[in-house]
mmCIF file of C-alpha atoms and ligand atoms in Angstrom:
data_model
loop_
_atom_site.group_PDB
_atom_site.id
_atom_site.type_symbol
_atom_site.label_atom_id
_atom_site.label_comp_id
_atom_site.label_asym_id
_atom_site.label_seq_id
_atom_site.Cartn_x
_atom_site.Cartn_y
_atom_site.Cartn_z
ATOM 1 C CA MET A 1 -44.068 -82.214 29.139
ATOM 2 C CA LYS A 2 -45.863 -83.460 32.395
ATOM 3 C CA THR A 3 -49.564 -82.472 32.905
ATOM 4 C CA ILE A 4 -50.221 -82.757 36.753
ATOM 5 C CA GLU A 5 -53.583 -82.305 38.066
ATOM 6 C CA SER A 6 -53.092 -83.708 41.522
ATOM 7 C CA VAL A 7 -51.324 -82.138 44.658
ATOM 8 C CA THR A 8 -49.621 -85.727 45.285
ATOM 9 C CA GLY A 9 -49.038 -85.962 41.619
ATOM 10 C CA ILE A 10 -46.840 -83.048 41.602
ATOM 11 C CA ARG A 11 -44.670 -84.015 44.269
ATOM 12 C CA SER A 12 -43.830 -87.618 42.893
ATOM 13 C CA ALA A 13 -43.718 -85.933 39.375
ATOM 14 C CA LEU A 14 -41.038 -83.370 40.822
ATOM 15 C CA GLU A 15 -38.978 -85.995 42.439
ATOM 16 C CA GLU A 16 -38.608 -87.572 39.055
ATOM 17 C CA THR A 17 -37.969 -84.738 36.937
ATOM 18 C CA ALA A 18 -35.577 -82.764 39.045
ATOM 19 C CA GLY A 19 -31.655 -83.518 38.017
ATOM 20 C CA PRO A 20 -28.845 -83.106 40.714
ATOM 21 C CA ALA A 21 -28.226 -79.498 39.763
ATOM 22 C CA GLY A 22 -31.586 -78.847 38.989
ATOM 23 C CA ARG A 23 -33.385 -75.568 39.402
ATOM 24 C CA ARG A 24 -37.062 -75.718 39.579
ATOM 25 C CA THR A 25 -38.405 -72.404 38.379
ATOM 26 C CA LEU A 26 -42.177 -71.669 38.700
ATOM 27 C CA VAL A 27 -44.324 -69.485 36.646
ATOM 28 C CA PRO A 28 -47.464 -69.055 38.546
ATOM 29 C CA THR A 29 -50.451 -68.397 36.228
ATOM 30 C CA MET A 30 -54.232 -68.494 35.915
ATOM 31 C CA GLY A 31 -54.023 -69.642 32.457
ATOM 32 C CA ALA A 32 -55.401 -67.882 29.200
ATOM 33 C CA LEU A 33 -51.846 -67.610 28.634
ATOM 34 C CA HIS A 34 -50.605 -64.524 26.037
ATOM 35 C CA ARG A 35 -47.220 -63.260 24.962
ATOM 36 C CA GLY A 36 -46.788 -61.613 28.441
ATOM 37 C CA HIS A 37 -46.954 -65.301 30.091
ATOM 38 C CA MET A 38 -44.682 -66.458 27.088
ATOM 39 C CA GLU A 39 -41.784 -63.716 28.510
ATOM 40 C CA LEU A 40 -42.287 -65.139 32.022
ATOM 41 C CA ILE A 41 -41.808 -68.731 30.536
ATOM 42 C CA LYS A 42 -38.849 -67.634 28.413
ATOM 43 C CA ARG A 43 -37.303 -66.009 31.545
ATOM 44 C CA ALA A 44 -37.789 -68.978 33.734
ATOM 45 C CA ARG A 45 -36.135 -71.389 31.089
ATOM 46 C CA GLN A 46 -33.198 -69.152 31.041
ATOM 47 C CA HIS A 47 -32.925 -69.098 34.717
ATOM 48 C CA ALA A 48 -33.432 -72.931 35.162
ATOM 49 C CA GLY A 49 -31.013 -73.594 32.790
ATOM 50 C CA PRO A 50 -30.595 -76.973 30.665
ATOM 51 C CA GLY A 51 -30.575 -79.159 33.541
ATOM 52 C CA GLY A 52 -33.589 -77.477 35.407
ATOM 53 C CA THR A 53 -37.261 -77.780 35.698
ATOM 54 C CA VAL A 54 -39.732 -75.025 34.404
ATOM 55 C CA ILE A 55 -43.231 -75.250 36.016
ATOM 56 C CA VAL A 56 -46.103 -73.619 35.157
ATOM 57 C CA SER A 57 -49.105 -73.626 37.558
ATOM 58 C CA ILE A 58 -52.560 -73.022 35.926
ATOM 59 C CA PHE A 59 -55.079 -71.985 38.591
ATOM 60 C CA VAL A 60 -57.957 -69.846 38.633
ATOM 61 C CA ASN A 61 -57.763 -69.008 42.431
ATOM 62 C CA PRO A 62 -61.184 -68.763 43.535
ATOM 63 C CA ILE A 63 -60.096 -66.972 46.947
ATOM 64 C CA GLN A 64 -58.418 -63.852 45.072
ATOM 65 C CA PHE A 65 -61.594 -62.892 43.355
ATOM 66 C CA ASP A 66 -64.045 -60.311 44.749
ATOM 67 C CA HIS A 67 -67.043 -61.081 42.295
ATOM 68 C CA LYS A 68 -68.310 -64.199 41.338
ATOM 69 C CA SER A 69 -68.983 -63.359 38.029
ATOM 70 C CA ASP A 70 -65.525 -62.471 37.476
ATOM 71 C CA LEU A 71 -64.279 -65.657 38.404
ATOM 72 C CA ASP A 72 -67.025 -67.719 36.450
ATOM 73 C CA GLN A 73 -66.182 -65.317 33.297
ATOM 74 C CA TYR A 74 -62.366 -65.692 33.754
ATOM 75 C CA PRO A 75 -61.397 -67.555 30.413
ATOM 76 C CA ARG A 76 -60.016 -71.052 30.584
ATOM 77 C CA PRO A 77 -58.703 -72.032 27.257
ATOM 78 C CA VAL A 78 -57.071 -75.246 28.784
ATOM 79 C CA GLU A 79 -56.065 -77.015 25.399
ATOM 80 C CA ALA A 80 -54.542 -73.850 24.139
ATOM 81 C CA ASP A 81 -52.864 -73.202 27.164
ATOM 82 C CA LEU A 82 -51.055 -76.759 27.011
ATOM 83 C CA GLU A 83 -49.883 -76.469 23.514
ATOM 84 C CA LYS A 84 -48.454 -73.022 24.269
ATOM 85 C CA CYS A 85 -46.476 -74.470 27.280
ATOM 86 C CA MET A 86 -45.393 -77.368 25.013
ATOM 87 C CA ALA A 87 -44.118 -75.141 22.373
ATOM 88 C CA ALA A 88 -42.403 -73.017 25.074
ATOM 89 C CA GLY A 89 -40.370 -75.825 26.467
ATOM 90 C CA VAL A 90 -42.130 -76.076 29.711
ATOM 91 C CA ASP A 91 -41.234 -79.406 31.577
ATOM 92 C CA VAL A 92 -44.448 -79.490 34.082
ATOM 93 C CA VAL A 93 -47.734 -77.934 33.764
ATOM 94 C CA PHE A 94 -49.328 -78.199 37.115
ATOM 95 C CA MET A 95 -53.236 -77.736 36.935
ATOM 96 C CA PRO A 96 -54.875 -78.493 40.302
ATOM 97 C CA ARG A 97 -58.426 -78.398 41.086
ATOM 98 C CA ALA A 98 -59.654 -76.017 43.685
ATOM 99 C CA ASP A 99 -61.164 -78.691 46.353
ATOM 100 C CA GLU A 100 -57.421 -80.235 46.194
ATOM 101 C CA ILE A 101 -56.057 -76.728 47.098
ATOM 102 C CA TYR A 102 -58.603 -75.407 49.668
ATOM 103 C CA HIS A 103 -59.870 -77.689 52.511
ATOM 104 C CA PRO A 104 -63.387 -76.937 53.119
ATOM 105 C CA ASP A 105 -62.874 -75.754 56.560
ATOM 106 C CA ARG A 106 -59.683 -74.084 56.040
ATOM 107 C CA SER A 107 -58.590 -71.278 58.513
ATOM 108 C CA VAL A 108 -55.296 -70.052 57.619
ATOM 109 C CA THR A 109 -54.728 -67.299 55.316
ATOM 110 C CA VAL A 110 -51.613 -65.325 54.413
ATOM 111 C CA SER A 111 -52.090 -61.429 54.920
ATOM 112 C CA GLU A 112 -49.758 -58.657 54.108
ATOM 113 C CA THR A 113 -51.110 -55.568 55.958
ATOM 114 C CA SER A 114 -49.044 -52.613 54.401
ATOM 115 C CA LEU A 115 -48.620 -52.555 50.696
ATOM 116 C CA SER A 116 -51.965 -54.126 50.140
ATOM 117 C CA ARG A 117 -53.976 -51.343 51.872
ATOM 118 C CA SER A 118 -53.868 -48.912 48.500
ATOM 119 C CA LEU A 119 -54.444 -49.287 44.744
ATOM 120 C CA CYS A 120 -56.252 -52.736 43.855
ATOM 121 C CA GLY A 121 -56.015 -53.653 47.727
ATOM 122 C CA ALA A 122 -58.238 -50.673 48.579
ATOM 123 C CA THR A 123 -61.011 -51.527 45.980
ATOM 124 C CA ARG A 124 -60.648 -55.376 46.343
ATOM 125 C CA PRO A 125 -60.679 -56.289 49.793
ATOM 126 C CA GLY A 126 -58.993 -59.624 50.593
ATOM 127 C CA HIS A 127 -57.676 -59.878 47.177
ATOM 128 C CA PHE A 128 -54.017 -59.964 48.198
ATOM 129 C CA ASP A 129 -54.472 -62.321 51.062
ATOM 130 C CA GLY A 130 -56.039 -64.940 48.191
ATOM 131 C CA VAL A 131 -52.725 -63.983 46.110
ATOM 132 C CA CYS A 132 -50.333 -64.512 49.014
ATOM 133 C CA THR A 133 -52.109 -67.643 50.336
ATOM 134 C CA VAL A 134 -52.194 -69.396 47.115
ATOM 135 C CA VAL A 135 -48.828 -68.060 45.902
ATOM 136 C CA LEU A 136 -47.295 -69.514 48.890
ATOM 137 C CA LYS A 137 -48.912 -72.887 48.724
ATOM 138 C CA LEU A 138 -47.539 -73.161 45.117
ATOM 139 C CA PHE A 139 -44.112 -72.500 46.356
ATOM 140 C CA LEU A 140 -44.362 -75.150 48.862
ATOM 141 C CA LEU A 141 -46.254 -77.724 46.616
ATOM 142 C CA THR A 142 -43.724 -77.232 44.123
ATOM 143 C CA GLY A 143 -40.738 -76.748 46.059
ATOM 144 C CA CYS A 144 -39.368 -74.114 43.369
ATOM 145 C CA HIS A 145 -36.089 -72.246 43.765
ATOM 146 C CA ALA A 146 -37.366 -69.377 42.088
ATOM 147 C CA ALA A 147 -40.461 -67.980 40.494
ATOM 148 C CA VAL A 148 -41.412 -65.162 37.908
ATOM 149 C CA PHE A 149 -43.766 -62.633 38.032
ATOM 150 C CA GLY A 150 -44.865 -60.075 35.711
ATOM 151 C CA GLU A 151 -44.343 -56.171 36.492
ATOM 152 C CA LYS A 152 -47.446 -55.437 35.007
ATOM 153 C CA ASP A 153 -49.099 -56.361 38.564
ATOM 154 C CA TYR A 154 -46.792 -54.034 40.260
ATOM 155 C CA GLN A 155 -48.493 -54.066 43.469
ATOM 156 C CA GLN A 156 -48.560 -58.177 43.430
ATOM 157 C CA LEU A 157 -45.188 -58.252 42.900
ATOM 158 C CA ALA A 158 -44.206 -56.056 45.713
ATOM 159 C CA ILE A 159 -46.379 -57.944 48.027
ATOM 160 C CA ILE A 160 -45.012 -61.136 47.170
ATOM 161 C CA ARG A 161 -41.384 -59.680 47.540
ATOM 162 C CA ARG A 162 -42.651 -58.641 50.917
ATOM 163 C CA MET A 163 -44.044 -61.678 51.777
ATOM 164 C CA VAL A 164 -40.785 -63.660 50.696
ATOM 165 C CA ARG A 165 -38.739 -61.187 52.904
ATOM 166 C CA ASP A 166 -41.017 -61.405 55.759
ATOM 167 C CA LEU A 167 -41.406 -64.981 56.053
ATOM 168 C CA ASP A 168 -37.890 -66.133 55.112
ATOM 169 C CA VAL A 169 -39.544 -68.178 51.815
ATOM 170 C CA PRO A 170 -36.324 -69.518 50.194
ATOM 171 C CA VAL A 171 -37.669 -68.531 46.747
ATOM 172 C CA GLU A 172 -36.016 -65.980 44.501
ATOM 173 C CA ILE A 173 -38.485 -63.764 42.691
ATOM 174 C CA LEU A 174 -37.725 -62.711 39.379
ATOM 175 C CA ALA A 175 -39.467 -60.143 37.400
ATOM 176 C CA CYS A 176 -40.260 -59.422 33.829
ATOM 177 C CA PRO A 177 -41.358 -55.975 32.077
ATOM 178 C CA THR A 178 -45.078 -55.378 30.998
ATOM 179 C CA VAL A 179 -45.665 -56.705 27.469
ATOM 180 C CA ARG A 180 -47.887 -54.668 25.584
ATOM 181 C CA GLU A 181 -49.678 -55.016 22.306
ATOM 182 C CA SER A 182 -48.555 -52.571 19.288
ATOM 183 C CA ASP A 183 -51.165 -50.143 20.081
ATOM 184 C CA GLY A 184 -49.956 -49.736 23.782
ATOM 185 C CA LEU A 185 -52.503 -52.026 25.760
ATOM 186 C CA ALA A 186 -50.981 -54.004 28.501
ATOM 187 C CA MET A 187 -51.417 -57.676 27.610
ATOM 188 C CA SER A 188 -54.035 -59.141 30.018
ATOM 189 C CA SER A 189 -55.849 -62.508 30.195
ATOM 190 C CA ARG A 190 -58.920 -60.025 30.466
ATOM 191 C CA ASN A 191 -58.542 -58.443 27.249
ATOM 192 C CA VAL A 192 -60.393 -61.097 25.392
ATOM 193 C CA ARG A 193 -63.410 -60.128 27.186
ATOM 194 C CA LEU A 194 -63.544 -56.300 25.848
ATOM 195 C CA HIS A 195 -65.785 -55.899 22.666
ATOM 196 C CA ALA A 196 -64.644 -54.638 19.905
ATOM 197 C CA ARG A 197 -65.301 -51.027 20.397
ATOM 198 C CA GLN A 198 -64.048 -51.486 24.067
ATOM 199 C CA ARG A 199 -60.688 -52.859 22.627
ATOM 200 C CA ALA A 200 -60.240 -50.019 20.214
ATOM 201 C CA ASP A 201 -60.736 -47.611 23.001
ATOM 202 C CA ALA A 202 -58.570 -49.128 25.742
ATOM 203 C CA PRO A 203 -55.150 -48.192 24.687
ATOM 204 C CA ARG A 204 -56.031 -44.726 25.637
ATOM 205 C CA ILE A 205 -55.598 -46.004 29.463
ATOM 206 C CA HIS A 206 -51.681 -46.150 28.852
ATOM 207 C CA ARG A 207 -51.604 -43.095 26.478
ATOM 208 C CA ALA A 208 -53.197 -40.866 29.228
ATOM 209 C CA LEU A 209 -50.731 -42.331 31.915
ATOM 210 C CA CYS A 210 -47.824 -41.760 29.596
ATOM 211 C CA GLU A 211 -49.121 -38.250 28.770
ATOM 212 C CA ALA A 212 -49.688 -37.470 32.281
ATOM 213 C CA ALA A 213 -46.027 -38.819 33.439
ATOM 214 C CA LYS A 214 -44.602 -35.991 31.278
ATOM 215 C CA LEU A 215 -46.049 -33.236 33.700
ATOM 216 C CA ALA A 216 -44.168 -32.027 36.867
ATOM 217 C CA ARG A 217 -46.558 -31.280 39.700
ATOM 218 C CA VAL A 218 -48.761 -34.326 41.378
ATOM 219 C CA PRO A 219 -52.134 -32.490 40.992
ATOM 220 C CA GLU A 220 -51.425 -31.833 37.665
ATOM 221 C CA ILE A 221 -50.424 -35.390 36.613
ATOM 222 C CA LEU A 222 -53.511 -36.682 38.167
ATOM 223 C CA ALA A 223 -56.080 -34.462 36.855
ATOM 224 C CA ALA A 224 -54.486 -35.226 33.164
ATOM 225 C CA ALA A 225 -54.617 -38.916 33.550
ATOM 226 C CA ARG A 226 -58.122 -38.905 34.813
ATOM 227 C CA ALA A 227 -59.024 -36.567 31.826
ATOM 228 C CA GLY A 228 -57.236 -38.673 29.314
ATOM 229 C CA ILE A 229 -58.775 -41.885 30.574
ATOM 230 C CA GLU A 230 -62.336 -40.225 31.120
ATOM 231 C CA GLY A 231 -62.364 -38.850 27.775
ATOM 232 C CA SER A 232 -64.395 -41.951 26.751
ATOM 233 C CA ASP A 233 -67.622 -42.702 27.920
ATOM 234 C CA MET A 234 -67.076 -46.422 27.868
ATOM 235 C CA ALA A 235 -64.019 -46.303 30.500
ATOM 236 C CA ARG A 236 -64.926 -46.104 34.287
ATOM 237 C CA ILE A 237 -62.168 -45.335 36.778
ATOM 238 C CA ASP A 238 -61.893 -47.580 39.730
ATOM 239 C CA TYR A 239 -59.113 -45.937 41.103
ATOM 240 C CA LEU A 240 -56.224 -43.660 39.954
ATOM 241 C CA SER A 241 -53.365 -42.859 42.148
ATOM 242 C CA LEU A 242 -49.704 -41.760 42.253
ATOM 243 C CA VAL A 243 -48.080 -43.653 45.021
ATOM 244 C CA ASP A 244 -44.104 -43.894 46.428
ATOM 245 C CA ALA A 245 -42.716 -46.626 44.433
ATOM 246 C CA GLU A 246 -41.659 -48.386 47.650
ATOM 247 C CA THR A 247 -44.227 -47.892 50.079
ATOM 248 C CA LEU A 248 -47.177 -47.708 47.867
ATOM 249 C CA GLN A 249 -48.557 -44.705 49.929
ATOM 250 C CA PRO A 250 -49.908 -41.814 48.380
ATOM 251 C CA ALA A 251 -47.007 -39.651 46.837
ATOM 252 C CA GLU A 252 -47.281 -35.776 47.786
ATOM 253 C CA SER A 253 -44.119 -35.052 45.551
ATOM 254 C CA LEU A 254 -41.876 -36.385 43.038
ATOM 255 C CA VAL A 255 -38.730 -36.689 45.166
ATOM 256 C CA HIS A 256 -38.782 -40.348 45.108
ATOM 257 C CA PRO A 257 -39.627 -42.847 42.538
ATOM 258 C CA ALA A 258 -43.404 -43.235 42.019
ATOM 259 C CA ILE A 259 -45.868 -45.303 40.311
ATOM 260 C CA LEU A 260 -49.021 -43.813 38.411
ATOM 261 C CA ALA A 261 -51.288 -46.511 38.665
ATOM 262 C CA THR A 262 -54.894 -47.019 37.597
ATOM 263 C CA ALA A 263 -57.631 -49.542 37.424
ATOM 264 C CA VAL A 264 -60.521 -49.017 34.708
ATOM 265 C CA PHE A 265 -63.492 -50.744 33.827
ATOM 266 C CA TYR A 266 -64.949 -51.211 30.563
ATOM 267 C CA GLY A 267 -68.014 -52.614 31.441
ATOM 268 C CA GLU A 268 -67.574 -55.775 33.607
ATOM 269 C CA VAL A 269 -63.809 -55.991 32.476
ATOM 270 C CA ARG A 270 -61.473 -54.242 34.782
ATOM 271 C CA LEU A 271 -58.202 -53.585 33.532
ATOM 272 C CA ILE A 272 -55.045 -52.177 35.424
ATOM 273 C CA ASP A 273 -51.683 -50.174 34.146
ATOM 274 C CA HIS A 274 -49.090 -48.233 35.458
ATOM 275 C CA VAL A 275 -46.207 -46.109 34.674
ATOM 276 C CA ARG A 276 -42.957 -45.463 36.860
ATOM 277 C CA LEU A 277 -41.879 -41.776 37.410
ATOM 278 C CA GLY A 278 -38.762 -40.563 38.499
HETATM 279 O O1 LIG B 1 -50.838 -62.772 38.479
HETATM 280 C C1 LIG B 1 -51.984 -63.833 38.165
HETATM 281 O O2 LIG B 1 -52.029 -64.491 37.512
HETATM 282 C C2 LIG B 1 -52.324 -64.432 39.785
HETATM 283 O O3 LIG B 1 -52.496 -63.324 40.885
HETATM 284 C C3 LIG B 1 -51.340 -65.399 40.512
HETATM 285 C C4 LIG B 1 -50.094 -64.919 40.822
HETATM 286 C C5 LIG B 1 -51.146 -66.542 39.612
HETATM 287 C C6 LIG B 1 -51.732 -66.101 41.841
HETATM 288 O O4 LIG B 1 -53.203 -66.747 41.543
#
C-alpha cells in the first residue's frame, strides 16, 4: 500500500500502479474510518477487480465545515486509519494537506443549486459547495473511473450524482447502504464524540424514524418522529423533514417515494439519519 501526501505524488503514484485494464476506484473519506467505510472499501475492491486500483482519500475538508469547532474536533486517528486501509487491501491512500488542495486566493467553487437547498443544505449554508468542490477535485486528481459513497449521506449522494450528470464527469457513482450499530445507530465518525449517556440515547433517532414511517399521513409522520426524538432532553432537532426522494423538496403526500430525514444535535455533535418511505 502506498501512502501519498502530495498532489504531485498522487499523479506519479497512479501512473505506476494502474495496469492496462486497471479500473481506479476511489473511496473519498474524511478519515476516522469505521465499519461503514470498510463496506465502501469492500465495494470499491469488488468493482476495481484484481487488476484495478483502490484509492482511499483521507482529507478533512475545511471548506465544508460551517463551524470551526466542528472542524477542529473532527477525529483524526491517522495511524489506525492506515492500518485499516492496509488490512482492507487498499492500494493507495491519498492524504493531502489542505494548503495543497486549496490555493490561498482560490476563486472557483462548484455549486449545486437545487437539491442542496433543503435538509442539511438549509441549516449548513455552503456545506455542499464545499463537498462538490472537493469531490470534483479528488476525481480529477486521482483520475478515478468510479467512486463509492454511503447512502447514509443521502443528500450528499444525490447532489454528487447530479454534479456528475450535469458536468458530464466521467466517473461512475456507486452507493452502499447505511451500516448501523447493533442498536440501530447509524455509523458515523462523529459517534466517538458522544458521551456515554448521549451514545446510549442516540439510537432513539433511528427508532423514531422507523416508528413514524409506519404511519400513513404526512403530518402524523412528522409529529410522531418529532415526539420520538424529543422524548429525550439530550436530543435537539436541527431539522426534521419529509421530502420527495428525487427532488428533495417537501413531500405533501406519499404518492411518490419519500425520505424522512433528520439532523439531531447531542451537545455539539450533529448526527444525521433517514429512512425511505414508499
Ligand atoms: O462524506 C464525507 O466523508 C465527505 O463529505 C466527503 C465526501 C469525503 C467529502 O469531503
